[in-house]
XYZ file of N, CA and C in Angstrom:
708
model
N 58.712 -6.715 44.833
C 58.932 -6.998 43.440
C 58.260 -8.514 43.043
N 58.793 -9.536 43.913
C 58.534 -10.570 44.185
C 56.733 -10.875 44.002
N 56.116 -10.063 45.085
C 54.694 -10.067 44.920
C 54.126 -10.009 43.680
N 54.544 -8.634 43.041
C 54.037 -8.165 41.823
C 54.254 -9.294 40.624
N 55.421 -10.141 40.540
C 55.407 -11.441 39.739
C 54.244 -12.342 40.077
N 53.960 -12.618 41.386
C 53.313 -13.830 41.553
C 51.843 -13.354 41.268
N 51.565 -12.105 41.431
C 50.163 -11.545 41.149
C 50.029 -11.424 39.623
N 51.170 -11.406 38.811
C 50.866 -11.299 37.399
C 50.906 -12.755 36.867
N 51.607 -13.750 37.581
C 51.298 -15.284 37.166
C 50.073 -15.596 37.550
N 49.483 -15.099 38.540
C 48.312 -15.631 39.026
C 46.926 -15.454 38.161
N 47.429 -14.128 37.553
C 46.362 -13.866 36.445
C 46.507 -13.948 35.104
N 47.739 -13.990 34.836
C 48.014 -14.335 33.302
C 47.183 -15.494 32.888
N 46.977 -16.837 33.546
C 46.344 -17.791 32.742
C 44.808 -17.014 32.551
N 44.340 -16.138 33.323
C 42.597 -15.572 33.057
C 42.708 -14.559 32.154
N 43.761 -14.122 31.457
C 43.538 -13.136 30.435
C 42.888 -13.736 29.198
N 43.168 -14.833 28.724
C 42.094 -15.444 27.637
C 41.040 -15.327 28.153
N 40.707 -16.020 29.112
C 39.204 -16.015 29.398
C 38.657 -14.630 29.463
N 39.262 -13.544 29.859
C 38.504 -12.017 29.989
C 38.350 -11.942 28.670
N 39.301 -12.017 27.592
C 39.205 -11.815 26.391
C 37.797 -12.302 25.820
N 37.934 -13.575 26.112
C 36.648 -14.513 25.524
C 35.393 -13.718 26.056
N 35.598 -13.542 27.349
C 34.091 -13.172 27.833
C 33.869 -11.883 27.268
N 35.035 -10.872 26.859
C 34.496 -9.421 26.386
C 34.080 -9.832 24.874
N 34.534 -10.778 24.253
C 34.200 -10.950 22.872
C 32.662 -11.646 22.958
N 32.186 -12.396 23.728
C 30.985 -13.013 24.129
C 29.928 -11.748 24.416
N 30.614 -10.707 25.096
C 29.698 -9.764 25.270
C 29.282 -8.750 24.438
N 30.510 -8.642 23.510
C 30.064 -7.782 22.150
C 29.030 -8.630 21.348
N 29.356 -9.877 21.233
C 28.216 -10.483 20.416
C 26.910 -10.300 20.829
N 26.888 -10.388 22.367
C 25.585 -10.207 22.607
C 24.649 -8.650 22.453
N 25.794 -7.932 22.720
C 25.267 -6.533 22.449
C 24.994 -6.109 20.887
N 26.007 -6.994 20.072
C 25.834 -6.735 18.681
C 24.467 -7.399 18.195
N 24.290 -8.687 18.738
C 23.142 -9.487 18.370
C 21.659 -8.536 18.727
N 21.655 -7.989 19.748
C 20.625 -7.350 20.492
C 20.396 -6.020 19.633
N 21.530 -5.509 19.156
C 21.087 -4.175 18.604
C 20.885 -4.620 17.219
N 21.400 -5.493 16.552
C 20.958 -6.022 15.507
C 19.365 -6.329 15.060
N 19.191 -7.114 16.063
C 17.607 -7.479 16.084
C 16.539 -6.251 16.336
N 16.899 -5.336 17.137
C 16.396 -4.295 17.499
C 15.941 -3.264 16.212
N 17.083 -3.396 15.730
C 17.161 -2.540 14.396
C 16.429 -3.080 13.321
N 16.530 -4.442 13.299
C 15.823 -5.013 12.124
C 14.311 -5.021 12.602
N 13.801 -5.371 13.657
C 12.542 -5.156 13.919
C 11.925 -3.786 13.642
N 12.634 -2.865 14.154
C 12.249 -1.634 13.917
C 11.980 -0.982 12.756
N 12.884 -1.687 11.717
C 12.681 -1.237 10.401
C 11.792 -2.356 9.644
N 11.583 -3.222 9.881
C 10.602 -4.016 9.548
C 9.100 -3.599 9.870
N 9.070 -3.207 11.253
C 7.883 -2.649 11.398
C 7.539 -1.200 10.843
N 8.483 -0.355 10.729
C 8.048 0.606 10.054
C 8.261 0.600 8.449
N 8.807 -0.361 7.839
C 8.295 -0.558 6.220
C 6.809 -1.016 6.081
N 6.959 -2.040 6.774
C 5.535 -2.846 6.596
C 4.350 -2.368 6.957
N 4.508 -1.441 8.239
C 3.438 -0.576 8.716
C 3.232 0.452 7.666
N 4.229 1.098 7.284
C 3.877 2.185 6.453
C 3.242 1.783 5.119
N 3.787 0.635 4.685
C 3.281 0.308 3.327
C 1.925 -0.303 3.380
N 1.626 -0.974 4.582
C 0.042 -1.447 4.774
C -0.820 -0.234 5.057
N -0.234 0.814 5.754
C -1.116 2.111 5.669
C -1.307 2.843 4.567
N -0.405 2.757 3.625
C -0.397 3.579 2.460
C -1.369 2.768 1.748
N -1.258 1.390 1.433
C -2.098 0.620 0.499
C -3.552 0.635 1.129
N -3.697 0.671 2.400
C -5.104 0.642 2.830
C -5.857 1.862 2.516
N -5.229 2.963 2.980
C -5.432 4.587 2.613
C -5.950 4.505 0.758
N -5.080 3.983 0.064
C -5.146 4.025 -1.335
C -6.458 3.065 -1.606
N -6.689 1.880 -0.866
C -7.441 0.984 -1.161
C -9.118 1.491 -0.732
N -8.847 2.438 0.439
C -10.001 3.115 0.926
C -10.584 4.158 -0.176
N -9.456 4.865 -0.695
C -10.034 5.744 -1.947
C -10.521 4.968 -3.073
N -10.043 4.117 -3.233
C -10.635 3.073 -4.278
C -11.937 2.559 -4.163
N -12.143 2.363 -2.987
C -13.699 2.033 -2.733
C -14.530 2.959 -2.907
N -14.333 4.277 -3.017
C -15.370 5.610 -2.741
C -15.304 5.848 -4.415
N -14.335 5.215 -5.174
C -14.783 5.380 -6.598
C -15.805 5.085 -7.270
N -16.394 4.112 -6.854
C -17.705 3.285 -7.236
C -19.045 4.511 -6.837
N -18.779 5.069 -5.655
C -19.675 5.893 -5.371
C -19.599 7.291 -6.066
N -18.436 7.531 -6.325
C -18.086 8.977 -6.788
C -18.561 8.717 -8.495
N -18.162 7.573 -9.035
C -18.879 7.233 -10.483
C -20.078 7.256 -10.486
N -20.774 7.002 -9.534
C -22.460 7.087 -9.611
C -22.887 8.409 -9.601
N -22.253 9.084 -8.671
C -22.599 10.416 -8.286
C -22.336 11.409 -9.703
N -21.341 10.985 -10.526
C -20.850 11.644 -11.671
C -22.105 11.293 -12.688
N -22.670 10.087 -12.712
C -23.550 10.046 -13.643
C -24.883 10.404 -13.327
N -25.222 10.522 -11.946
C -26.142 11.423 -11.432
C -26.556 12.636 -11.930
N -25.088 13.496 -11.688
C -25.090 14.782 -12.335
C -25.451 14.938 -13.450
N -24.903 13.660 -14.467
C -25.314 14.064 -16.173
C -26.706 13.816 -16.223
N -27.525 13.041 -15.283
C -28.803 12.775 -15.405
C -29.672 13.863 -15.094
N -29.207 14.717 -13.978
C -29.673 16.092 -13.525
C -29.832 17.163 -14.641
N -28.557 17.006 -15.356
C -28.415 17.945 -16.610
C -29.301 17.620 -17.731
N -29.594 16.424 -17.613
C -30.599 15.963 -18.754
C -31.986 16.819 -18.658
N -32.115 16.998 -17.218
C -33.494 17.552 -17.082
C -33.646 19.077 -16.593
N -32.292 19.684 -16.743
C -32.359 21.215 -16.306
C -33.262 21.936 -17.285
N -34.068 22.840 -16.832
C -34.795 23.468 -17.520
C -34.385 24.845 -18.190
N -33.335 25.164 -18.063
C -32.557 26.326 -18.399
C -31.226 26.226 -18.587
N -30.535 26.893 -19.468
C -28.898 26.805 -19.766
C -28.321 27.147 -18.406
N -28.700 28.213 -17.683
C -27.827 28.523 -16.510
C -28.067 27.510 -15.582
N -29.199 26.826 -15.291
C -29.324 25.817 -14.505
C -28.211 24.556 -14.969
N -28.328 24.356 -16.187
C -27.430 23.083 -16.937
C -26.105 23.635 -16.324
N -25.567 25.004 -16.596
C -24.161 25.116 -16.206
C -23.992 25.128 -14.826
N -24.812 25.274 -13.998
C -24.639 25.155 -12.557
C -24.209 23.821 -12.011
N -25.210 22.914 -12.666
C -25.253 21.381 -12.520
C -24.088 20.692 -12.739
N -23.715 21.218 -14.197
C -22.297 20.482 -14.630
C -21.063 21.169 -14.342
N -20.999 22.042 -13.548
C -19.603 22.714 -13.076
C -19.144 21.910 -12.276
N -19.495 21.081 -11.736
C -18.810 19.947 -10.708
C -18.175 18.992 -11.548
N -18.559 18.702 -12.606
C -18.052 17.434 -13.301
C -16.781 17.493 -13.379
N -15.643 18.395 -13.910
C -14.198 18.198 -14.114
C -13.642 17.839 -12.752
N -14.120 18.508 -11.635
C -13.457 18.055 -10.337
C -13.933 16.741 -10.068
N -15.109 16.125 -10.295
C -15.620 15.031 -9.897
C -14.743 13.827 -10.770
N -14.465 14.050 -11.916
C -13.692 13.351 -12.790
C -12.017 13.182 -12.289
N -11.520 14.368 -12.185
C -10.239 14.503 -11.486
C -10.120 13.479 -10.311
N -11.116 13.598 -9.279
C -11.245 13.077 -8.073
C -11.192 11.548 -8.319
N -11.806 10.965 -9.236
C -11.834 9.506 -9.668
C -10.780 8.994 -10.445
N -10.228 9.847 -11.370
C -8.862 9.361 -12.069
C -7.959 9.398 -11.065
N -7.670 10.442 -10.085
C -6.586 10.726 -9.377
C -6.504 9.503 -8.088
N -7.630 9.136 -7.795
C -7.745 8.034 -6.791
C -7.143 6.818 -7.293
N -7.467 6.462 -8.766
C -6.852 5.367 -9.377
C -5.554 5.347 -9.611
N -5.261 6.523 -9.925
C -3.693 6.577 -10.312
C -2.838 6.367 -8.703
N -3.499 7.120 -7.521
C -2.700 6.745 -6.426
C -2.693 5.538 -6.082
N -3.561 4.771 -6.308
C -3.623 3.262 -5.979
C -2.649 2.453 -6.811
N -2.634 2.986 -8.149
C -1.490 2.235 -8.917
C -0.234 2.370 -8.638
N 0.092 3.596 -8.120
C 1.457 4.058 -7.644
C 1.889 3.338 -6.556
N 0.855 2.821 -5.398
C 1.076 2.067 -4.481
C 1.174 0.506 -4.546
N 0.457 0.409 -5.561
C 0.336 -0.758 -6.010
C 1.674 -1.441 -6.508
N 2.479 -0.407 -7.277
C 3.830 -0.789 -7.665
C 4.859 -1.292 -6.522
N 4.511 -0.984 -5.332
C 5.259 -1.229 -4.035
C 4.975 -2.581 -3.542
N 3.993 -2.766 -3.977
C 3.710 -4.528 -3.740
C 3.526 -5.109 -4.788
N 4.226 -4.679 -6.062
C 4.078 -5.682 -7.283
C 4.351 -7.059 -7.332
N 4.948 -7.574 -6.218
C 5.225 -9.203 -5.902
C 4.121 -9.944 -5.660
N 3.302 -9.225 -5.092
C 1.840 -9.739 -4.644
C 0.807 -9.567 -5.528
N -0.286 -10.578 -5.731
C -1.214 -10.489 -6.603
C -0.782 -10.246 -8.083
N -0.700 -11.397 -8.826
C -0.127 -11.530 -10.239
C -0.987 -10.456 -11.173
N -2.294 -10.707 -10.706
C -3.258 -10.144 -11.858
C -3.776 -8.606 -11.156
N -3.049 -8.039 -10.163
C -3.250 -6.785 -9.972
C -3.189 -5.618 -10.997
N -2.023 -5.830 -11.456
C -1.789 -4.847 -12.817
C -2.991 -4.740 -13.780
N -3.279 -6.257 -13.899
C -4.109 -6.350 -15.072
C -5.702 -5.599 -14.660
N -5.775 -5.959 -13.410
C -7.402 -5.473 -13.312
C -7.337 -3.908 -12.766
N -6.045 -3.205 -12.260
C -6.027 -1.874 -12.536
C -6.183 -1.309 -13.837
N -5.583 -1.936 -14.730
C -5.727 -1.374 -16.192
C -7.019 -1.928 -16.769
N -7.797 -2.837 -16.347
C -9.058 -2.540 -16.606
C -10.163 -1.681 -16.123
N -9.764 -1.320 -14.997
C -10.698 -0.401 -14.336
C -10.187 1.006 -15.260
N -8.992 1.364 -15.449
C -8.751 2.509 -16.130
C -9.248 2.535 -17.388
N -9.121 1.240 -18.275
C -9.849 1.232 -19.424
C -11.469 1.726 -19.489
N -11.792 0.841 -18.697
C -13.380 0.992 -18.380
C -13.788 2.416 -17.877
N -13.139 3.175 -17.200
C -13.284 4.498 -16.697
C -13.182 5.257 -17.814
N -12.177 5.141 -18.819
C -11.845 5.989 -20.143
C -13.013 5.704 -20.997
N -13.509 4.494 -21.171
C -14.617 4.248 -22.090
C -15.955 5.051 -21.524
N -16.309 4.874 -20.065
C -17.299 5.633 -19.794
C -17.261 6.958 -19.794
N -16.272 7.690 -19.377
C -15.980 8.948 -19.685
C -16.203 9.559 -21.084
N -15.642 8.852 -21.935
C -15.755 8.998 -23.363
C -17.282 9.043 -23.904
N -17.760 8.260 -23.189
C -19.513 7.980 -23.705
C -19.935 9.171 -22.911
N -19.717 9.329 -21.659
C -20.527 10.500 -20.988
C -20.012 11.860 -21.761
N -18.796 12.212 -22.187
C -18.397 13.270 -23.072
C -19.495 13.378 -24.304
N -19.808 12.334 -24.781
C -20.558 12.296 -25.739
C -22.265 12.886 -25.675
N -22.601 12.257 -24.231
C -23.844 12.795 -23.854
C -23.772 14.178 -23.654
N -22.655 14.759 -22.912
C -22.550 16.120 -22.680
C -22.555 16.846 -24.156
N -21.959 16.395 -25.008
C -21.948 17.054 -26.173
C -23.222 17.402 -27.045
N -24.157 16.179 -26.566
C -25.546 16.491 -27.272
C -26.045 17.505 -26.560
N -25.923 17.324 -25.118
C -26.612 18.402 -24.079
C -26.336 19.797 -24.404
N -24.865 19.917 -24.850
C -24.524 21.378 -25.278
C -25.292 21.734 -26.346
N -25.643 20.954 -27.170
C -26.045 21.312 -28.672
C -27.617 21.672 -28.079
N -28.382 21.444 -27.010
C -29.518 21.790 -26.962
C -29.664 23.136 -26.868
N -28.628 23.810 -26.097
C -28.739 25.301 -25.923
C -28.305 25.952 -26.892
N -27.701 25.508 -28.085
C -27.285 26.199 -29.353
C -27.978 25.959 -30.327
N -29.136 25.186 -30.215
C -29.923 24.671 -31.338
C -30.979 25.805 -31.922
N -31.318 25.768 -33.037
C -31.592 27.006 -33.739
C -33.244 26.873 -33.663
N -33.692 25.943 -33.178
C -35.149 25.903 -33.110
C -35.663 24.863 -31.954
N -36.859 25.164 -31.312
C -37.163 24.150 -30.116
C -37.301 22.809 -30.598
N -37.645 22.543 -31.912
C -37.807 21.202 -32.259
C -36.436 20.411 -32.293
N -35.497 21.147 -32.955
C -33.843 20.714 -32.944
C -33.367 20.708 -31.203
N -33.825 21.466 -30.548
C -33.223 21.333 -29.105
C -34.193 20.130 -28.724
N -35.269 19.794 -28.783
C -36.001 18.741 -28.444
C -35.272 17.359 -29.140
N -34.862 17.421 -30.146
C -34.327 16.266 -30.838
C -32.957 15.991 -30.097
N -32.118 17.183 -29.794
C -30.722 16.621 -29.049
C -31.062 16.250 -27.934
N -31.957 16.820 -27.110
C -32.317 16.086 -25.694
C -32.524 14.576 -25.800
N -33.566 14.520 -26.977
C -34.039 13.031 -26.802
C -32.931 12.220 -27.276
N -31.762 12.509 -28.182
C -30.515 11.778 -28.412
C -29.638 11.888 -27.033
N -29.593 12.721 -26.570
C -28.733 12.570 -25.330
C -29.186 11.662 -24.202
N -30.673 11.566 -23.959
C -31.246 10.720 -22.928
C -31.001 9.289 -23.542
N -31.362 8.912 -25.107
C -30.970 7.718 -25.066
C -29.657 7.237 -25.148
N -28.527 8.007 -25.470
C -27.371 7.718 -25.336
C -26.848 7.528 -24.016
N -27.537 8.423 -23.022
C -26.992 8.185 -21.454
C -27.420 6.794 -20.824
N -28.796 6.642 -21.419
C -29.427 5.201 -20.930
C -28.723 4.177 -21.773
N -28.341 4.402 -23.025
C -27.769 2.899 -23.552
C -26.399 3.059 -23.468
N -25.536 3.723 -24.425
C -23.996 3.544 -24.536
C -23.378 3.829 -22.941
N -23.885 4.961 -22.632
C -23.064 5.490 -21.288
C -23.466 4.523 -20.635
N -24.725 4.183 -20.234
C -25.075 3.262 -19.189
C -24.338 1.808 -19.084
N -23.964 1.343 -20.271
C -23.302 -0.103 -20.341
C -21.982 0.177 -20.120
N -21.343 1.521 -20.443
C -20.010 1.473 -20.046
C -19.849 1.536 -18.442
N -20.811 2.188 -17.986
C -20.705 2.335 -16.461
C -21.166 1.199 -15.803
N -21.695 0.206 -16.359
C -22.068 -1.229 -15.735
C -20.298 -1.784 -15.689
N -19.889 -1.930 -16.821
C -18.600 -2.269 -17.367
C -17.362 -1.919 -16.148
N -17.738 -0.532 -15.920
C -16.526 -0.007 -14.962
C -17.015 -0.475 -13.627
N -18.275 -0.429 -13.273
C -18.409 -0.872 -11.868
C -18.038 -2.194 -11.489
N -18.179 -3.122 -12.532
C -17.590 -4.755 -12.573
C -16.258 -4.702 -12.443
N -15.496 -4.160 -13.403
C -14.239 -4.016 -13.250
C -13.599 -3.437 -11.982
N -14.421 -2.327 -10.809
C -14.090 -2.035 -10.072
C -14.021 -3.309 -8.624
N -15.414 -4.124 -9.013
C -15.551 -5.199 -7.965
C -14.513 -5.997 -8.315
N -14.018 -6.358 -9.250
C -12.842 -7.268 -9.568
C -11.743 -6.991 -8.888
N -11.423 -5.855 -9.074
C -10.111 -5.190 -8.476
C -10.202 -5.218 -6.860
N -11.582 -4.801 -6.465
C -11.428 -4.996 -4.956
C -11.394 -6.122 -4.064
N -11.643 -7.184 -5.018
C -11.737 -8.716 -4.537
C -10.011 -8.789 -4.242
N -9.341 -8.360 -5.207
C -7.810 -8.807 -5.257
C -7.066 -7.505 -4.089
N -7.755 -6.729 -4.087
C -7.205 -5.648 -3.059
C -7.478 -6.271 -1.434
N -8.419 -6.935 -1.268
C -8.751 -7.581 0.039
C -7.667 -8.777 0.272
N -7.216 -9.446 -0.803
C -6.500 -10.510 -0.454
C -5.080 -9.851 -0.395
N -4.597 -8.815 -0.898
C -3.218 -8.239 -1.005
C -3.208 -7.772 0.353
N -4.248 -7.126 0.838
C -4.048 -6.499 2.283
C -3.841 -7.356 3.115
N -4.564 -8.508 3.392
C -4.162 -9.629 4.179
C -2.820 -10.342 3.786
N -2.282 -10.426 2.647
C -0.903 -10.912 2.479
C -0.059 -9.947 3.272
N -0.091 -8.664 3.138
C 0.746 -7.688 3.891
C 0.877 -7.731 5.385
N -0.186 -7.962 5.685
C -0.408 -7.985 7.296
C 0.203 -9.430 7.729
N -0.131 -10.390 7.060
C 0.368 -11.793 7.258
C 1.921 -11.718 7.249
N 2.404 -11.160 6.085
C 3.912 -11.102 5.970
C 4.754 -10.267 7.149
N 3.892 -9.262 7.418
C 4.613 -8.614 8.756
C 4.690 -9.341 9.877
N 3.696 -10.245 10.245
C 3.678 -11.314 11.131
C 5.001 -12.155 11.099
N 4.883 -12.730 9.860
C 5.921 -13.484 9.592
C 7.254 -13.301 9.791
N 7.600 -12.082 9.332
C 9.018 -11.532 9.256
C 9.378 -11.287 10.846
N 8.616 -10.722 11.570
C 8.893 -10.450 13.125
C 9.207 -11.519 13.723
N 8.119 -12.854 13.357
C 8.434 -13.976 13.804
C 9.920 -14.680 13.554
N 10.018 -14.332 12.263
C 11.463 -15.044 12.023
C 12.569 -14.301 12.777
N 12.590 -13.105 12.675
C 13.748 -12.191 13.431
C 13.673 -12.522 14.953
N 12.480 -12.743 15.656
C 12.510 -13.194 16.740
C 13.077 -14.604 16.919
N 12.894 -15.295 16.185
C 13.538 -16.722 16.259
C 14.987 -16.931 15.955
N 15.441 -15.957 15.085
C 16.904 -15.730 15.013
C 17.254 -15.171 16.122
N 17.012 -14.332 16.811
C 17.365 -13.601 18.064
C 17.504 -14.624 19.195
N 16.411 -15.620 19.251
C 16.465 -16.714 20.208
C 17.677 -17.742 20.028
N 17.726 -18.240 18.749
C 18.682 -19.033 18.291
C 20.039 -18.613 18.548
N 20.317 -17.223 18.150
C 21.792 -16.602 18.378
C 21.951 -16.462 20.051
N 20.957 -16.164 20.905
C 21.411 -16.078 22.234
C 21.629 -17.570 22.551
N 21.080 -18.657 22.159
C 21.477 -19.785 22.380
C 22.681 -20.155 22.008
N 23.300 -19.893 20.990
C 24.530 -20.220 20.368
C 25.402 -19.518 21.327
N 25.282 -18.172 21.564
C 26.162 -17.320 22.544
C 26.381 -18.115 23.888
N 25.260 -18.519 24.505
C 25.160 -19.371 25.788
C 26.106 -20.430 25.439
N 25.981 -21.311 24.571
C 26.605 -22.650 24.437
C 28.251 -22.202 24.353
N 28.621 -21.108 23.563
C 29.876 -20.444 23.387
C 30.383 -20.142 24.549
N 29.875 -19.370 25.363
C 30.273 -18.899 26.858
C 30.533 -20.205 27.646
N 29.976 -21.118 27.582
C 29.874 -22.285 28.470
C 31.063 -23.098 28.118
N 31.256 -22.974 26.660
C 32.243 -24.001 25.969
C 33.814 -23.357 26.671
N 33.801 -22.048 26.386
C 34.829 -21.114 26.931
C 35.143 -21.482 28.225
N 34.054 -21.076 29.115
C 34.442 -21.246 30.492
C 35.086 -22.688 30.790
N 34.614 -23.716 30.465
C 35.141 -25.157 30.600
C 36.636 -25.286 30.062
N 36.825 -24.555 29.236
C 38.374 -24.730 28.837
C 39.244 -23.831 29.408
N 38.961 -22.809 30.371
C 39.454 -22.016 30.953
C 40.267 -22.419 32.291
N 41.062 -22.155 32.999
C 41.802 -22.649 33.994
C 40.652 -22.695 35.157
N 39.728 -21.729 35.523
C 38.786 -22.044 36.376
C 37.740 -23.051 36.034
N 37.555 -23.136 34.860
C 36.488 -24.404 34.588
C 37.099 -25.657 34.713
N 38.342 -25.786 34.737
C 39.104 -26.974 34.827
C 39.427 -27.437 36.249
N 39.173 -26.410 37.036
C 39.578 -26.666 38.732
C 38.443 -27.470 39.207
């Protein structure tokens, strides 16, 4: 019985130290888990956002080629010798237009997720949408004139509709196409800047979390040393 009391007395002063050691260990584990989770979340969010933005921007870069292909299809339709050939050439125009407008819409959706970056982003996207709408409206007018070629009552009337369609395609529709391409060029400049900002932000956030982890580890080390010095063992 006496030996048990002596054992308890010898270990009793060490109990606060043990509790402190447990607390410090829990802090270390908690800091490690928090940092790992934070880094994982940051990496997942920014990597996903950067990937989505890059893919959308890639689609956006293809729009210029698609718009030019759309215009080339109409030019080919101007030269169609028969109505059947005309219909075959122009059959792909609705799908081409849908792909162009869909790419712009997808980019607009992704852009809202990075709305804090690139203050002129929204304005430039709107400029692209407006210029494309103006071009497609002009292209529709050209197509309307071309459709009249095949419903004309005489060869002379058909030739007149074709001539007007060619003039409209070269003039009004051509100007609208140039404006659309210029709007796309201006938007792509902003896209490159925002893409770089996203990548830089990811690097900065990871660096900040790593710094916080280092400072937290140093603080725990100092706390552990302080507790050890105030313990019975440290005072021996």
